[in-house]
Amino acid sequence: MGSGLGIGLLGLGTVGGGVASILQNPNERHPLVADLRLIRVAVQDLKRPRSVELPIELFTTDPFKVVNDPTVDVVVELIGGIEPARSLILQAIAKGKSIVTANKAVIARHGQEIADAAAKAGVYVLIEAAVGGGIPIIEPLKQSLGGNRINRVSGIINGTTSYILTRMVNEGAAYESALEDAQNLGYAEANPAADVDGIDAADKIAILAALAFGGSVDRSNIPTTGISHLKGRDMDCASQLGYSVKLLAVAERMKESAEPLPLSLRVQPTLIPNDHPLAGVNGVNNAILVEGDPIGQVMFYGPGAGAGPTASAVVADILNIAGIRQAGKMENRVDPLLAASSWRNCVLVDQSKIRQCHYLRFCTQDTPGVIGRIGGCFGEQGVSIQSIIQLNANKANAEIVVITHEVSQSKMEAATKAIEALPEVINLAAHLGCL
Ligand code: HSE
């Protein structure tokens, strides 16, 4: 496997196996791949069957043996989670090693601490694999789009939920069996609740926002709703109205400029009009739409999870470090674009100020004037309605589906409270975002 850059691998699961397999087969890839030398691999269980065959002497069950090994130049962290990943990364940095990681959870929560340690040590922490699987999105945000003022980043950035929703819509698959298939295909997190509850997507949008807007955000304050309570009925209503339902993550600036810069971030099931570029994103695919000045809109699309695509992103980062080392630039001074250190403070706006369109489905009694009274409540709170229709009326009850224009969360809450208090309204059966 070459004699150049020493690679220490933490984790040989789905993605680790994909990385090892690329390193074992450098033919017809960039010539620098052949210079990558896999030196040590930390695994939890030495006896577990692997997708790749590696010499037994490479293995250890002690990950600190990998980060402390003086012949390891780059530590590739693929164990995920917060601890011991954070401690291993910090220890490797203290030993002067660069890091490549797919770990969105640790970067979203401890990215600033890790970036500060890396800047002090003059090493890189590269995270292309942490967001969007095989899609190159981190490097474009750091480098290719650097001349833009970014206004908004939105996307479908969790492959598991994208896969589950697509299977449910296209084949009528049951939620549980689609989730099980996603796990078997290597898309889901170790604990798939992180996928279906939107936690993984919130980690990823926090990372994208920090890069797009130049400062880290408070990960713990991102409003997050997953897909586990999403009802098939709303996917049907959406489709009748010309929309697809996706788990959408959004980060947008709320002011042209300010210090700190106010941002609105959210993750929620969202109706997307069928003619919108994100509506056609299906299966395990992810897509990230970046809106900036002067570029306008640019969309990045591709496989968002799985061994091969994620390994492709990991190896790209390793090659970046190999290239820098070959050019002789690795002497405690880092390239500011590749290192992407933050250059301003950002702050999340209060959830009540988030402005967006809404989809609501009310179950009501089917009495004359009910649509008018619901419309009246919206009007009194200054909520403008894009469309309001009655669906599926039976002898006694009706479903009233409303799509609003963009409005603040606080006005929307006041309106829904008033509507739920109307005597003919049985309940608010669903409330989703809408583009
Ligand atoms: N569980 C993640 C997903 C893997 O489904 O998108 C890639 O980050």
Tab-separated table of C-alpha atoms and ligand atoms in Angstrom:
chain	number	residue	atom	x	y	z
A	1	MET	CA	0.000	0.000	0.000
A	2	GLY	CA	2.703	2.549	-0.852
A	3	SER	CA	5.239	4.150	1.466
A	4	GLY	CA	4.043	7.719	1.887
A	5	LEU	CA	1.493	9.224	4.238
A	6	GLY	CA	0.820	7.037	7.313
A	7	ILE	CA	-2.890	6.473	7.901
A	8	GLY	CA	-4.374	5.332	11.197
A	9	LEU	CA	-7.971	4.189	10.994
A	10	LEU	CA	-10.336	4.377	13.949
A	11	GLY	CA	-13.223	2.062	13.091
A	12	LEU	CA	-13.596	-0.538	10.356
A	13	GLY	CA	-17.375	-0.592	9.990
A	14	THR	CA	-19.339	0.341	6.866
A	15	VAL	CA	-17.326	3.454	5.991
A	16	GLY	CA	-13.982	2.218	7.375
A	17	GLY	CA	-14.310	-0.893	5.224
A	18	GLY	CA	-15.010	1.313	2.189
A	19	VAL	CA	-11.904	3.423	2.886
A	20	ALA	CA	-9.648	0.385	3.368
A	21	SER	CA	-10.946	-1.075	0.127
A	22	ILE	CA	-9.992	2.098	-1.826
A	23	LEU	CA	-6.518	2.120	-0.233
A	24	GLN	CA	-6.064	-1.544	-1.184
A	25	ASN	CA	-6.996	-0.895	-4.802
A	26	PRO	CA	-5.269	2.302	-5.967
A	27	ASN	CA	-5.297	1.371	-9.676
A	28	GLU	CA	-6.772	3.994	-11.996
A	29	ARG	CA	-7.327	6.396	-9.120
A	30	HIS	CA	-5.252	9.540	-8.487
A	31	PRO	CA	-1.567	8.512	-8.169
A	32	LEU	CA	-1.433	9.939	-4.626
A	33	VAL	CA	-3.782	7.134	-3.484
A	34	ALA	CA	-0.935	4.694	-3.988
A	35	ASP	CA	1.157	6.752	-1.540
A	36	LEU	CA	-1.289	6.269	1.333
A	37	ARG	CA	-0.063	3.659	3.785
A	38	LEU	CA	-2.530	2.067	6.190
A	39	ILE	CA	-0.507	1.609	9.354
A	40	ARG	CA	-2.922	0.817	12.165
A	41	VAL	CA	-6.616	0.051	12.494
A	42	ALA	CA	-8.553	0.223	15.762
A	43	VAL	CA	-11.619	-2.007	16.029
A	44	GLN	CA	-13.866	-3.003	18.914
A	45	ASP	CA	-13.947	-6.701	18.152
A	46	LEU	CA	-10.996	-8.454	16.503
A	47	LYS	CA	-13.120	-11.471	15.565
A	48	ARG	CA	-15.940	-9.686	13.719
A	49	PRO	CA	-16.086	-10.677	10.000
A	50	ARG	CA	-14.935	-7.800	7.745
A	51	SER	CA	-15.705	-6.764	4.179
A	52	VAL	CA	-11.952	-6.251	3.567
A	53	GLU	CA	-9.000	-8.451	4.371
A	54	LEU	CA	-6.153	-6.678	6.140
A	55	PRO	CA	-2.986	-8.063	7.766
A	56	ILE	CA	-3.799	-9.029	11.353
A	57	GLU	CA	-0.791	-7.097	12.723
A	58	LEU	CA	-2.487	-3.805	11.715
A	59	PHE	CA	-5.299	-4.339	14.202
A	60	THR	CA	-5.622	-3.149	17.781
A	61	THR	CA	-8.574	-2.814	20.120
A	62	ASP	CA	-7.006	0.262	21.736
A	63	PRO	CA	-7.727	3.380	19.615
A	64	PHE	CA	-5.194	5.418	21.622
A	65	LYS	CA	-2.474	3.129	20.216
A	66	VAL	CA	-3.429	4.488	16.795
A	67	VAL	CA	-3.486	8.183	17.739
A	68	ASN	CA	-0.201	7.894	19.660
A	69	ASP	CA	1.635	5.924	16.964
A	70	PRO	CA	4.490	8.161	15.719
A	71	THR	CA	4.318	6.634	12.227
A	72	VAL	CA	0.670	7.677	11.800
A	73	ASP	CA	0.448	11.069	10.027
A	74	VAL	CA	-3.320	11.251	9.588
A	75	VAL	CA	-5.945	9.827	11.925
A	76	VAL	CA	-9.165	8.874	10.165
A	77	GLU	CA	-11.905	8.859	12.794
A	78	LEU	CA	-14.868	6.703	11.776
A	79	ILE	CA	-16.184	5.475	15.105
A	80	GLY	CA	-18.828	8.214	15.415
A	81	GLY	CA	-20.526	9.563	18.533
A	82	ILE	CA	-19.151	12.070	21.013
A	83	GLU	CA	-16.852	10.101	23.310
A	84	PRO	CA	-14.296	8.675	22.980
A	85	ALA	CA	-14.216	10.278	19.494
A	86	ARG	CA	-13.655	13.807	20.864
A	87	SER	CA	-10.822	12.754	23.175
A	88	LEU	CA	-9.168	10.680	20.452
A	89	ILE	CA	-9.332	13.585	17.988
A	90	LEU	CA	-7.902	16.050	20.532
A	91	GLN	CA	-5.141	13.623	21.508
A	92	ALA	CA	-4.202	13.029	17.859
A	93	ILE	CA	-4.104	16.801	17.256
A	94	ALA	CA	-1.885	17.231	20.327
A	95	LYS	CA	0.451	14.678	18.748
A	96	GLY	CA	0.642	16.840	15.602
A	97	LYS	CA	-1.547	14.653	13.407
A	98	SER	CA	-4.191	15.865	10.985
A	99	ILE	CA	-7.680	14.441	11.260
A	100	VAL	CA	-10.163	13.234	8.687
A	101	THR	CA	-13.565	12.453	10.104
A	102	ALA	CA	-17.122	11.599	9.060
A	103	ASN	CA	-18.361	12.347	12.581
A	104	LYS	CA	-21.015	15.058	12.306
A	105	ALA	CA	-22.152	14.628	15.912
A	106	VAL	CA	-18.780	15.563	17.399
A	107	ILE	CA	-18.065	18.337	14.884
A	108	ALA	CA	-21.515	19.930	15.327
A	109	ARG	CA	-21.079	20.013	19.107
A	110	HIS	CA	-17.335	20.382	19.644
A	111	GLY	CA	-16.205	21.761	16.279
A	112	GLN	CA	-14.935	25.032	17.727
A	113	GLU	CA	-12.863	23.345	20.443
A	114	ILE	CA	-11.417	20.936	17.876
A	115	ALA	CA	-10.735	23.727	15.331
A	116	ASP	CA	-8.978	25.837	17.998
A	117	ALA	CA	-6.772	22.890	18.992
A	118	ALA	CA	-5.974	22.172	15.328
A	119	ALA	CA	-5.101	25.827	14.629
A	120	LYS	CA	-2.770	25.844	17.634
A	121	ALA	CA	-1.081	22.624	16.484
A	122	GLY	CA	-0.921	23.730	12.823
A	123	VAL	CA	-2.819	20.674	11.553
A	124	TYR	CA	-5.999	20.114	9.563
A	125	VAL	CA	-9.363	18.653	10.557
A	126	LEU	CA	-11.173	17.768	7.337
A	127	ILE	CA	-14.840	16.760	7.350
A	128	GLU	CA	-16.046	16.266	3.775
A	129	ALA	CA	-17.629	12.915	4.736
A	130	ALA	CA	-19.587	14.400	7.647
A	131	VAL	CA	-22.294	15.949	5.435
A	132	GLY	CA	-23.901	14.634	2.278
A	133	GLY	CA	-22.037	11.295	2.074
A	134	GLY	CA	-20.269	11.283	-1.293
A	135	ILE	CA	-21.395	14.781	-2.327
A	136	PRO	CA	-18.591	17.333	-2.339
A	137	ILE	CA	-20.238	20.157	-0.354
A	138	ILE	CA	-17.782	21.032	2.429
A	139	GLU	CA	-14.930	21.953	0.112
A	140	PRO	CA	-17.167	24.055	-2.192
A	141	LEU	CA	-18.482	26.003	0.821
A	142	LYS	CA	-14.924	26.536	2.080
A	143	GLN	CA	-13.287	27.301	-1.231
A	144	SER	CA	-15.179	27.352	-4.541
A	145	LEU	CA	-17.993	29.569	-3.195
A	146	GLY	CA	-15.714	31.749	-1.062
A	147	GLY	CA	-16.399	34.829	-3.204
A	148	ASN	CA	-20.110	34.742	-2.413
A	149	ARG	CA	-22.251	36.202	0.295
A	150	ILE	CA	-24.279	33.131	1.223
A	151	ASN	CA	-27.918	33.833	2.056
A	152	ARG	CA	-29.383	30.385	2.463
A	153	VAL	CA	-28.388	26.728	2.545
A	154	SER	CA	-31.171	24.177	2.441
A	155	GLY	CA	-31.258	20.537	1.698
A	156	ILE	CA	-32.183	16.942	2.109
A	157	ILE	CA	-29.198	15.788	4.135
A	158	ASN	CA	-30.232	12.525	5.719
A	159	GLY	CA	-30.119	9.523	3.398
A	160	THR	CA	-32.001	7.163	5.704
A	161	THR	CA	-35.114	9.329	5.988
A	162	SER	CA	-34.980	10.209	2.301
A	163	TYR	CA	-34.858	6.477	1.523
A	164	ILE	CA	-37.715	5.652	3.934
A	165	LEU	CA	-40.009	8.412	2.602
A	166	THR	CA	-39.318	7.441	-1.010
A	167	ARG	CA	-40.120	3.763	-0.336
A	168	MET	CA	-43.321	4.730	1.489
A	169	VAL	CA	-44.523	6.961	-1.358
A	170	ASN	CA	-43.400	4.866	-4.331
A	171	GLU	CA	-44.166	1.367	-3.064
A	172	GLY	CA	-46.444	1.932	-0.108
A	173	ALA	CA	-43.726	0.291	2.025
A	174	ALA	CA	-44.284	0.214	5.770
A	175	TYR	CA	-42.160	2.650	7.764
A	176	GLU	CA	-40.557	-0.091	9.907
A	177	SER	CA	-39.561	-2.324	6.994
A	178	ALA	CA	-38.126	0.620	5.013
A	179	LEU	CA	-36.073	1.587	8.078
A	180	GLU	CA	-34.834	-1.979	8.468
A	181	ASP	CA	-33.741	-2.023	4.804
A	182	ALA	CA	-31.928	1.309	5.291
A	183	GLN	CA	-30.063	-0.231	8.220
A	184	ASN	CA	-29.150	-3.326	6.199
A	185	LEU	CA	-27.880	-1.146	3.360
A	186	GLY	CA	-25.518	0.640	5.782
A	187	TYR	CA	-27.276	4.020	5.577
A	188	ALA	CA	-28.602	4.379	9.119
A	189	GLU	CA	-26.733	5.576	12.209
A	190	ALA	CA	-25.825	3.040	14.910
A	191	ASN	CA	-28.923	4.300	16.691
A	192	PRO	CA	-31.389	5.019	13.874
A	193	ALA	CA	-33.340	7.381	16.145
A	194	ALA	CA	-30.658	9.928	15.214
A	195	ASP	CA	-31.857	9.653	11.603
A	196	VAL	CA	-35.627	9.463	12.029
A	197	ASP	CA	-35.773	12.098	14.777
A	198	GLY	CA	-33.856	14.613	12.660
A	199	ILE	CA	-30.819	14.758	14.981
A	200	ASP	CA	-28.371	13.707	12.266
A	201	ALA	CA	-29.792	16.320	9.863
A	202	ALA	CA	-29.592	18.998	12.585
A	203	ASP	CA	-25.912	18.136	13.195
A	204	LYS	CA	-25.268	18.463	9.480
A	205	ILE	CA	-27.097	21.781	8.995
A	206	ALA	CA	-25.175	23.192	11.989
A	207	ILE	CA	-21.936	22.278	10.221
A	208	LEU	CA	-23.068	23.702	6.865
A	209	ALA	CA	-24.230	26.929	8.546
A	210	ALA	CA	-20.904	27.404	10.316
A	211	LEU	CA	-19.068	27.106	6.996
A	212	ALA	CA	-21.542	29.146	4.946
A	213	PHE	CA	-21.843	32.014	7.430
A	214	GLY	CA	-18.375	31.941	9.002
A	215	GLY	CA	-19.209	31.192	12.637
A	216	SER	CA	-20.348	28.251	14.711
A	217	VAL	CA	-23.948	28.021	15.924
A	218	ASP	CA	-25.474	26.704	19.125
A	219	ARG	CA	-26.282	23.135	18.104
A	220	SER	CA	-28.561	22.574	21.083
A	221	ASN	CA	-30.980	25.304	19.937
A	222	ILE	CA	-31.885	24.107	16.453
A	223	PRO	CA	-35.654	23.423	16.206
A	224	THR	CA	-35.816	19.808	15.050
A	225	THR	CA	-38.704	17.550	14.072
A	226	GLY	CA	-38.133	14.117	12.551
A	227	ILE	CA	-40.311	11.859	10.428
A	228	SER	CA	-41.483	9.352	13.027
A	229	HIS	CA	-44.833	11.137	13.529
A	230	LEU	CA	-45.358	11.917	9.857
A	231	LYS	CA	-48.653	10.445	8.674
A	232	GLY	CA	-49.243	8.746	5.339
A	233	ARG	CA	-52.408	10.832	5.064
A	234	ASP	CA	-50.371	14.042	4.854
A	235	MET	CA	-48.092	12.566	2.233
A	236	ASP	CA	-51.245	11.740	0.217
A	237	CYS	CA	-52.705	15.239	0.722
A	238	ALA	CA	-49.365	16.782	-0.282
A	239	SER	CA	-49.253	14.702	-3.416
A	240	GLN	CA	-52.862	15.672	-4.342
A	241	LEU	CA	-51.836	19.319	-3.965
A	242	GLY	CA	-48.688	18.931	-6.126
A	243	TYR	CA	-46.064	18.651	-3.391
A	244	SER	CA	-43.570	16.034	-2.114
A	245	VAL	CA	-42.809	15.677	1.599
A	246	LYS	CA	-39.100	15.616	2.531
A	247	LEU	CA	-37.137	16.021	5.739
A	248	LEU	CA	-35.704	19.452	4.964
A	249	ALA	CA	-32.899	21.252	6.790
A	250	VAL	CA	-32.600	25.009	6.363
A	251	ALA	CA	-30.069	27.640	7.454
A	252	GLU	CA	-30.615	31.256	6.431
A	253	ARG	CA	-29.373	34.685	7.364
A	254	MET	CA	-31.965	36.988	8.940
A	255	LYS	CA	-30.077	40.248	8.277
A	256	GLU	CA	-27.842	41.540	5.497
A	257	SER	CA	-25.113	42.042	8.063
A	258	ALA	CA	-24.821	42.325	11.832
A	259	GLU	CA	-22.466	41.308	14.616
A	260	PRO	CA	-23.323	38.681	15.704
A	261	LEU	CA	-25.073	37.589	12.508
A	262	PRO	CA	-28.606	36.327	13.255
A	263	LEU	CA	-29.414	33.013	11.590
A	264	SER	CA	-32.520	30.880	11.386
A	265	LEU	CA	-31.935	27.122	11.360
A	266	ARG	CA	-34.500	24.328	11.381
A	267	VAL	CA	-35.083	20.676	10.461
A	268	GLN	CA	-38.619	19.467	9.779
A	269	PRO	CA	-40.783	17.451	7.379
A	270	THR	CA	-41.595	19.976	4.673
A	271	LEU	CA	-43.857	20.100	1.632
A	272	ILE	CA	-41.808	20.906	-1.442
A	273	PRO	CA	-43.588	21.939	-4.677
A	274	ASN	CA	-43.046	19.292	-7.341
A	275	ASP	CA	-41.346	21.794	-9.669
A	276	HIS	CA	-38.727	22.724	-7.025
A	277	PRO	CA	-35.224	21.244	-7.617
A	278	LEU	CA	-35.268	19.486	-4.202
A	279	ALA	CA	-38.595	17.733	-4.875
A	280	GLY	CA	-37.024	15.136	-7.179
A	281	VAL	CA	-34.457	13.959	-4.621
A	282	ASN	CA	-35.310	10.350	-3.853
A	283	GLY	CA	-33.893	7.180	-2.347
A	284	VAL	CA	-30.655	7.527	-0.416
A	285	ASN	CA	-29.758	10.637	-2.377
A	286	ASN	CA	-29.116	13.967	-0.715
A	287	ALA	CA	-29.129	17.429	-2.246
A	288	ILE	CA	-27.958	20.754	-0.902
A	289	LEU	CA	-29.146	24.002	-2.461
A	290	VAL	CA	-26.849	26.947	-1.795
A	291	GLU	CA	-28.131	30.452	-2.503
A	292	GLY	CA	-25.600	33.237	-2.634
A	293	ASP	CA	-24.629	36.530	-4.166
A	294	PRO	CA	-23.543	36.648	-6.948
A	295	ILE	CA	-23.872	32.953	-7.829
A	296	GLY	CA	-27.655	32.695	-7.422
A	297	GLN	CA	-28.664	29.096	-6.811
A	298	VAL	CA	-26.360	26.097	-7.063
A	299	MET	CA	-27.370	22.552	-6.140
A	300	PHE	CA	-25.141	19.653	-5.084
A	301	TYR	CA	-26.687	16.219	-5.548
A	302	GLY	CA	-25.684	12.609	-5.022
A	303	PRO	CA	-25.603	9.591	-2.711
A	304	GLY	CA	-25.853	10.798	0.876
A	305	ALA	CA	-24.882	7.663	2.801
A	306	GLY	CA	-23.358	4.214	2.406
A	307	ALA	CA	-19.877	2.706	2.339
A	308	GLY	CA	-18.657	3.683	-1.136
A	309	PRO	CA	-19.904	7.283	-1.333
A	310	THR	CA	-18.790	8.174	2.196
A	311	ALA	CA	-15.414	6.506	1.687
A	312	SER	CA	-15.010	8.563	-1.491
A	313	ALA	CA	-15.325	11.745	0.611
A	314	VAL	CA	-12.965	10.445	3.315
A	315	VAL	CA	-10.271	9.564	0.779
A	316	ALA	CA	-10.644	12.971	-0.906
A	317	ASP	CA	-9.772	14.620	2.424
A	318	ILE	CA	-6.807	12.293	2.988
A	319	LEU	CA	-5.583	13.185	-0.509
A	320	ASN	CA	-5.845	16.893	0.323
A	321	ILE	CA	-3.440	16.347	3.195
A	322	ALA	CA	-1.188	14.118	1.080
A	323	GLY	CA	-1.088	16.845	-1.583
A	324	ILE	CA	-0.240	19.574	0.939
A	325	ARG	CA	2.497	17.421	2.403
A	326	GLN	CA	3.906	16.675	-1.005
A	327	ALA	CA	4.008	20.404	-1.740
A	328	GLY	CA	5.983	20.876	1.501
A	329	LYS	CA	3.458	23.225	3.115
A	330	MET	CA	2.762	21.285	6.301
A	331	GLU	CA	5.118	23.186	8.608
A	332	ASN	CA	2.734	24.346	11.321
A	333	ARG	CA	1.069	26.824	8.950
A	334	VAL	CA	-2.286	25.879	7.538
A	335	ASP	CA	-4.073	27.012	4.399
A	336	PRO	CA	-6.840	29.289	5.804
A	337	LEU	CA	-9.366	28.235	3.175
A	338	LEU	CA	-8.921	24.507	3.749
A	339	ALA	CA	-8.747	24.962	7.525
A	340	ALA	CA	-11.938	27.097	7.418
A	341	SER	CA	-11.491	28.787	10.773
A	342	SER	CA	-14.471	30.902	11.799
A	343	TRP	CA	-14.281	34.646	11.135
A	344	ARG	CA	-17.395	35.985	12.863
A	345	ASN	CA	-19.987	35.263	15.530
A	346	CYS	CA	-23.382	33.894	14.593
A	347	VAL	CA	-26.461	33.631	16.765
A	348	LEU	CA	-29.671	31.662	16.290
A	349	VAL	CA	-32.830	33.771	16.328
A	350	ASP	CA	-35.611	32.854	18.703
A	351	GLN	CA	-37.836	30.164	17.223
A	352	SER	CA	-40.873	32.485	17.385
A	353	LYS	CA	-39.190	34.742	14.784
A	354	ILE	CA	-38.598	31.998	12.209
A	355	ARG	CA	-40.594	32.860	9.082
A	356	GLN	CA	-41.816	30.226	6.654
A	357	CYS	CA	-44.879	28.881	4.845
A	358	HIS	CA	-46.955	26.287	6.711
A	359	TYR	CA	-49.124	23.276	5.872
A	360	LEU	CA	-51.918	22.505	8.338
A	361	ARG	CA	-54.597	19.842	8.329
A	362	PHE	CA	-57.576	20.327	10.630
A	363	CYS	CA	-60.231	17.720	11.414
A	364	THR	CA	-63.526	19.552	11.800
A	365	GLN	CA	-67.249	18.997	11.874
A	366	ASP	CA	-68.666	19.431	8.400
A	367	THR	CA	-70.804	22.445	9.210
A	368	PRO	CA	-71.599	25.438	6.984
A	369	GLY	CA	-69.169	28.318	7.430
A	370	VAL	CA	-66.335	26.357	9.062
A	371	ILE	CA	-63.840	27.266	6.330
A	372	GLY	CA	-64.825	30.924	6.701
A	373	ARG	CA	-64.304	30.886	10.456
A	374	ILE	CA	-60.892	29.189	10.116
A	375	GLY	CA	-59.945	31.738	7.457
A	376	GLY	CA	-61.120	34.513	9.812
A	377	CYS	CA	-58.801	33.314	12.626
A	378	PHE	CA	-55.838	33.355	10.253
A	379	GLY	CA	-56.747	36.836	9.019
A	380	GLU	CA	-57.062	38.225	12.559
A	381	GLN	CA	-53.508	37.096	13.342
A	382	GLY	CA	-52.126	38.515	10.081
A	383	VAL	CA	-51.553	35.088	8.500
A	384	SER	CA	-52.074	35.175	4.748
A	385	ILE	CA	-53.512	32.009	3.182
A	386	GLN	CA	-52.113	30.623	-0.067
A	387	SER	CA	-54.790	27.923	-0.404
A	388	ILE	CA	-57.528	26.379	1.713
A	389	ILE	CA	-59.484	23.307	0.676
A	390	GLN	CA	-61.849	20.791	2.164
A	391	LEU	CA	-60.939	17.158	1.564
A	392	ASN	CA	-62.505	13.859	2.405
A	393	ALA	CA	-65.749	15.047	3.945
A	394	ASN	CA	-67.951	12.258	5.261
A	395	LYS	CA	-71.366	12.461	6.901
A	396	ALA	CA	-70.142	14.170	10.021
A	397	ASN	CA	-66.560	15.316	9.662
A	398	ALA	CA	-64.268	17.042	7.204
A	399	GLU	CA	-60.576	17.641	6.724
A	400	ILE	CA	-59.542	21.192	5.975
A	401	VAL	CA	-56.081	21.633	4.559
A	402	VAL	CA	-54.439	25.054	4.590
A	403	ILE	CA	-51.217	26.265	3.038
A	404	THR	CA	-50.122	29.692	4.218
A	405	HIS	CA	-47.802	32.320	2.844
A	406	GLU	CA	-44.604	33.023	4.772
A	407	VAL	CA	-45.341	34.067	8.354
A	408	SER	CA	-43.576	34.109	11.718
A	409	GLN	CA	-43.900	31.170	14.067
A	410	SER	CA	-45.448	33.376	16.773
A	411	LYS	CA	-48.304	34.565	14.491
A	412	MET	CA	-48.867	30.998	13.347
A	413	GLU	CA	-49.099	29.744	16.923
A	414	ALA	CA	-51.617	32.466	17.845
A	415	ALA	CA	-53.760	31.577	14.807
A	416	THR	CA	-53.718	27.807	15.419
A	417	LYS	CA	-54.605	28.351	19.080
A	418	ALA	CA	-57.655	30.413	18.065
A	419	ILE	CA	-58.675	27.834	15.452
A	420	GLU	CA	-58.373	24.910	17.862
A	421	ALA	CA	-60.723	26.773	20.207
A	422	LEU	CA	-63.498	26.963	17.545
A	423	PRO	CA	-66.371	24.652	18.555
A	424	GLU	CA	-66.523	22.908	15.165
A	425	VAL	CA	-62.767	22.156	15.067
A	426	ILE	CA	-61.933	18.674	16.402
A	427	ASN	CA	-58.146	18.968	16.241
A	428	LEU	CA	-55.087	20.134	14.358
A	429	ALA	CA	-54.165	16.750	12.886
A	430	ALA	CA	-50.928	17.802	11.194
A	431	HIS	CA	-48.656	20.834	10.984
A	432	LEU	CA	-45.659	20.730	8.622
A	433	GLY	CA	-43.368	23.222	6.962
A	434	CYS	CA	-43.878	24.220	3.330
A	435	LEU	CA	-41.636	25.801	0.706
B	1	HSE	N1	-27.196	8.033	8.739
B	1	HSE	C1	-26.722	9.011	7.849
B	1	HSE	C2	-27.770	9.223	6.773
B	1	HSE	C3	-25.430	8.551	7.249
B	1	HSE	O1	-28.683	8.402	6.662
B	1	HSE	O2	-27.700	10.197	6.055
B	1	HSE	C4	-24.682	9.609	6.524
B	1	HSE	O3	-24.338	10.679	7.338
